Amino acid sequence: MGIIPEAEWDLDKKFLLSYFNASSKDWRDWRWQFKNRVTRPELLESLLGKTGLNAEKLKAVTSVYPMAATPYYLSLMQTPKINDPVLVQCAPDPREISSSDRAEDDPLQEDCHMPVPKLVHRYPDRCLAIVTELCAVYCRHCNRKRFWSRPNQPGLKTRFQKMIDYLAASPQIREVIISGGDPLIYDDPILEGLLASLRDIPHIEVLRIGSRVPVVMPMRVTKDLCRMLKKYRPLWFNTQFNHPAEITRDSARACHMLQEAGIPVSNQSVLLNGVNNSPEVMKKLLYNLQTISVRPYYLFHCDPARGCTHFRTNPQEGVALMEKIWSQCSGLCLPQYVLDVPGSAGKIPLNAMSKAIKNDLKKHKHFFDKFQ
Ligand SMILES: *Cc1c(COP(=O)(O)O)cnc(C)c1O
């Protein structure tokens, strides 16, 4: 039984502050949020017992795939239910360690495209640097959850120097994506060190940060951080909102501060069974993203990574969902629905294969023929 009586269930900020015996000022401090992440199934059960969570079962999961959720992210839950879309993304699920899961740890074969440890080079002109395996929240659908059990191997200094040496010697690379884990778990001076060394390489024209911090720990986006990041433009920022409940005043403010520093913010969602695979939820998510000036960039078909299988939908269902959305939404709301495949083929747009487009093309054939 949870500590919150049924009728009064509301895992909001007020409740969590009194639970942690903390102040509003603590809540706004990202270090407080990080330090007080819920990482033990027992604590999650005592907070949410009524959802039917069972700590014993979850411990078997967290011994393979650890859990972490900021108090802020937990406060976004809207229902006391085990299928709440926020809880589903951060609470361990016994299906993650199902013995019938035949999926691979590394379906995109990233590990074979690392010329130096943790630098993924799959496309000629851009590279992805995994600068940490730590995150504010461990998303249960993470396609890199294979790294969670051995965080920060090798340590940042060794790994980053090797990356810099490789990048400096590879003039065809013009863009570097700083990713992880979540790079924004580092303090500003460490981050600045990374950005500055990349900026020193003349052929690196564009930097990109991939971080879910605006969604799961928006207080990390401070004035100081934005002032620092601003110096390293052109810098693009990709985050990951998956559900409209994640678009709050706090997350909108974080995105706005980045935008004010001249850093465009785009969104990469993952299509997740039970979270956003209904046209109503997806449409609301995309509309609300447009409202906070965050451009939907990709909607990823969920990768077949071990421990994530229960989040996968079938691609036909995804295409049907996107078809419904295309016909209803402004172009500025529309992400590319893509399937990532190993190697340099990369992200294959699934929307291009939709029946609606084929029919449209047929209908307007005379129009296309005119230009042939
Ligand atoms: C997705 C990805 C990129 C970036 O691809 P874009 O289509 O430019 O967003 C770069 N490197 C790797 C390894 C990736 O998986």
mmCIF file with all atom_site columns, N, CA and C and ligand atoms in Angstrom, residues 108 110 120-123 126-128 144 175 177 208 238 268 297-298 300 340 347, ligand 1:
data_model
loop_
_atom_site.group_PDB
_atom_site.id
_atom_site.type_symbol
_atom_site.label_atom_id
_atom_site.label_alt_id
_atom_site.label_comp_id
_atom_site.label_asym_id
_atom_site.label_entity_id
_atom_site.label_seq_id
_atom_site.pdbx_PDB_ins_code
_atom_site.Cartn_x
_atom_site.Cartn_y
_atom_site.Cartn_z
_atom_site.occupancy
_atom_site.B_iso_or_equiv
_atom_site.pdbx_formal_charge
_atom_site.auth_seq_id
_atom_site.auth_comp_id
_atom_site.auth_asym_id
_atom_site.auth_atom_id
_atom_site.pdbx_PDB_model_num
ATOM   1  N N  . LEU A 1 108 ? 21.534 -1.379 -33.816 1.00 0.00 ? 108 LEU A N  1
ATOM   2  C CA . LEU A 1 108 ? 22.020 -0.462 -34.861 1.00 0.00 ? 108 LEU A CA 1
ATOM   3  C C  . LEU A 1 108 ? 23.508 -0.659 -35.134 1.00 0.00 ? 108 LEU A C  1
ATOM   4  N N  . GLU A 1 110 ? 26.038 0.046  -33.465 1.00 0.00 ? 110 GLU A N  1
ATOM   5  C CA . GLU A 1 110 ? 26.851 1.236  -33.188 1.00 0.00 ? 110 GLU A CA 1
ATOM   6  C C  . GLU A 1 110 ? 28.251 0.826  -32.763 1.00 0.00 ? 110 GLU A C  1
ATOM   7  N N  . VAL A 1 120 ? 30.550 7.357  -32.447 1.00 0.00 ? 120 VAL A N  1
ATOM   8  C CA . VAL A 1 120 ? 29.873 6.583  -33.493 1.00 0.00 ? 120 VAL A CA 1
ATOM   9  C C  . VAL A 1 120 ? 29.958 7.347  -34.799 1.00 0.00 ? 120 VAL A C  1
ATOM   10 N N  . HIS A 1 121 ? 30.579 6.725  -35.791 1.00 0.00 ? 121 HIS A N  1
ATOM   11 C CA . HIS A 1 121 ? 30.735 7.372  -37.096 1.00 0.00 ? 121 HIS A CA 1
ATOM   12 C C  . HIS A 1 121 ? 30.068 6.516  -38.161 1.00 0.00 ? 121 HIS A C  1
ATOM   13 N N  . ARG A 1 122 ? 28.786 6.813  -38.411 1.00 0.00 ? 122 ARG A N  1
ATOM   14 C CA . ARG A 1 122 ? 28.015 6.011  -39.369 1.00 0.00 ? 122 ARG A CA 1
ATOM   15 C C  . ARG A 1 122 ? 27.794 6.732  -40.681 1.00 0.00 ? 122 ARG A C  1
ATOM   16 N N  . TYR A 1 123 ? 27.803 8.044  -40.647 1.00 0.00 ? 123 TYR A N  1
ATOM   17 C CA . TYR A 1 123 ? 27.576 8.825  -41.875 1.00 0.00 ? 123 TYR A CA 1
ATOM   18 C C  . TYR A 1 123 ? 28.843 9.614  -42.169 1.00 0.00 ? 123 TYR A C  1
ATOM   19 N N  . ARG A 1 126 ? 29.099 13.396 -40.481 1.00 0.00 ? 126 ARG A N  1
ATOM   20 C CA . ARG A 1 126 ? 28.794 13.711 -39.083 1.00 0.00 ? 126 ARG A CA 1
ATOM   21 C C  . ARG A 1 126 ? 29.053 12.525 -38.161 1.00 0.00 ? 126 ARG A C  1
ATOM   22 N N  . CYS A 1 127 ? 29.314 12.870 -36.930 1.00 0.00 ? 127 CYS A N  1
ATOM   23 C CA . CYS A 1 127 ? 29.731 11.893 -35.940 1.00 0.00 ? 127 CYS A CA 1
ATOM   24 C C  . CYS A 1 127 ? 28.933 12.090 -34.666 1.00 0.00 ? 127 CYS A C  1
ATOM   25 N N  . LEU A 1 128 ? 28.735 11.024 -33.912 1.00 0.00 ? 128 LEU A N  1
ATOM   26 C CA . LEU A 1 128 ? 28.005 11.133 -32.652 1.00 0.00 ? 128 LEU A CA 1
ATOM   27 C C  . LEU A 1 128 ? 28.919 10.735 -31.485 1.00 0.00 ? 128 LEU A C  1
ATOM   28 N N  . ARG A 1 144 ? 20.139 2.657  -25.944 1.00 0.00 ? 144 ARG A N  1
ATOM   29 C CA . ARG A 1 144 ? 21.529 2.457  -25.496 1.00 0.00 ? 144 ARG A CA 1
ATOM   30 C C  . ARG A 1 144 ? 21.561 1.953  -24.053 1.00 0.00 ? 144 ARG A C  1
ATOM   31 N N  . GLU A 1 175 ? 30.108 18.005 -38.728 1.00 0.00 ? 175 GLU A N  1
ATOM   32 C CA . GLU A 1 175 ? 29.132 18.181 -37.653 1.00 0.00 ? 175 GLU A CA 1
ATOM   33 C C  . GLU A 1 175 ? 29.363 17.126 -36.576 1.00 0.00 ? 175 GLU A C  1
ATOM   34 N N  . ILE A 1 177 ? 27.685 15.557 -33.005 1.00 0.00 ? 177 ILE A N  1
ATOM   35 C CA . ILE A 1 177 ? 26.536 15.492 -32.102 1.00 0.00 ? 177 ILE A CA 1
ATOM   36 C C  . ILE A 1 177 ? 27.048 15.040 -30.732 1.00 0.00 ? 177 ILE A C  1
ATOM   37 N N  . ARG A 1 208 ? 25.998 19.974 -32.310 1.00 0.00 ? 208 ARG A N  1
ATOM   38 C CA . ARG A 1 208 ? 24.625 19.623 -31.949 1.00 0.00 ? 208 ARG A CA 1
ATOM   39 C C  . ARG A 1 208 ? 24.664 18.962 -30.575 1.00 0.00 ? 208 ARG A C  1
ATOM   40 N N  . ASN A 1 238 ? 18.731 19.138 -29.849 1.00 0.00 ? 238 ASN A N  1
ATOM   41 C CA . ASN A 1 238 ? 17.636 18.186 -30.044 1.00 0.00 ? 238 ASN A CA 1
ATOM   42 C C  . ASN A 1 238 ? 17.236 17.582 -28.709 1.00 0.00 ? 238 ASN A C  1
ATOM   43 N N  . GLN A 1 268 ? 12.962 15.055 -31.115 1.00 0.00 ? 268 GLN A N  1
ATOM   44 C CA . GLN A 1 268 ? 12.970 13.687 -31.647 1.00 0.00 ? 268 GLN A CA 1
ATOM   45 C C  . GLN A 1 268 ? 12.162 12.825 -30.696 1.00 0.00 ? 268 GLN A C  1
ATOM   46 N N  . TYR A 1 297 ? 11.190 17.089 -35.365 1.00 0.00 ? 297 TYR A N  1
ATOM   47 C CA . TYR A 1 297 ? 12.207 16.740 -36.359 1.00 0.00 ? 297 TYR A CA 1
ATOM   48 C C  . TYR A 1 297 ? 12.032 15.284 -36.787 1.00 0.00 ? 297 TYR A C  1
ATOM   49 N N  . TYR A 1 298 ? 12.231 14.376 -35.860 1.00 0.00 ? 298 TYR A N  1
ATOM   50 C CA . TYR A 1 298 ? 12.026 12.962 -36.162 1.00 0.00 ? 298 TYR A CA 1
ATOM   51 C C  . TYR A 1 298 ? 10.987 12.362 -35.216 1.00 0.00 ? 298 TYR A C  1
ATOM   52 N N  . PHE A 1 300 ? 10.857 8.563  -34.244 1.00 0.00 ? 300 PHE A N  1
ATOM   53 C CA . PHE A 1 300 ? 11.570 7.304  -34.469 1.00 0.00 ? 300 PHE A CA 1
ATOM   54 C C  . PHE A 1 300 ? 10.653 6.121  -34.270 1.00 0.00 ? 300 PHE A C  1
ATOM   55 N N  . ASP A 1 340 ? 15.364 3.566  -38.081 1.00 0.00 ? 340 ASP A N  1
ATOM   56 C CA . ASP A 1 340 ? 16.824 3.579  -38.111 1.00 0.00 ? 340 ASP A CA 1
ATOM   57 C C  . ASP A 1 340 ? 17.290 2.158  -38.397 1.00 0.00 ? 340 ASP A C  1
ATOM   58 N N  . LYS A 1 347 ? 18.604 6.644  -41.365 1.00 0.00 ? 347 LYS A N  1
ATOM   59 C CA . LYS A 1 347 ? 17.204 6.747  -41.012 1.00 0.00 ? 347 LYS A CA 1
ATOM   60 C C  . LYS A 1 347 ? 16.340 6.728  -42.273 1.00 0.00 ? 347 LYS A C  1
HETATM 61 C C1 . LIG B 2 .   ? 20.977 9.738  -36.012 1.00 0.00 ? 1   LIG B C1 1
HETATM 62 C C2 . LIG B 2 .   ? 22.415 9.811  -36.068 1.00 0.00 ? 1   LIG B C2 1
HETATM 63 C C3 . LIG B 2 .   ? 23.069 10.950 -36.557 1.00 0.00 ? 1   LIG B C3 1
HETATM 64 C C4 . LIG B 2 .   ? 22.311 12.184 -36.995 1.00 0.00 ? 1   LIG B C4 1
HETATM 65 O O1 . LIG B 2 .   ? 21.519 11.952 -38.105 1.00 0.00 ? 1   LIG B O1 1
HETATM 66 P P1 . LIG B 2 .   ? 20.608 13.151 -38.658 1.00 0.00 ? 1   LIG B P1 1
HETATM 67 O O2 . LIG B 2 .   ? 19.767 12.493 -39.689 1.00 0.00 ? 1   LIG B O2 1
HETATM 68 O O3 . LIG B 2 .   ? 21.534 14.179 -39.187 1.00 0.00 ? 1   LIG B O3 1
HETATM 69 O O4 . LIG B 2 .   ? 19.825 13.686 -37.502 1.00 0.00 ? 1   LIG B O4 1
HETATM 70 C C5 . LIG B 2 .   ? 24.424 10.944 -36.617 1.00 0.00 ? 1   LIG B C5 1
HETATM 71 N N1 . LIG B 2 .   ? 25.151 9.867  -36.227 1.00 0.00 ? 1   LIG B N1 1
HETATM 72 C C6 . LIG B 2 .   ? 24.558 8.770  -35.752 1.00 0.00 ? 1   LIG B C6 1
HETATM 73 C C7 . LIG B 2 .   ? 25.405 7.612  -35.366 1.00 0.00 ? 1   LIG B C7 1
HETATM 74 C C8 . LIG B 2 .   ? 23.170 8.698  -35.643 1.00 0.00 ? 1   LIG B C8 1
HETATM 75 O O5 . LIG B 2 .   ? 22.595 7.594  -35.166 1.00 0.00 ? 1   LIG B O5 1
#
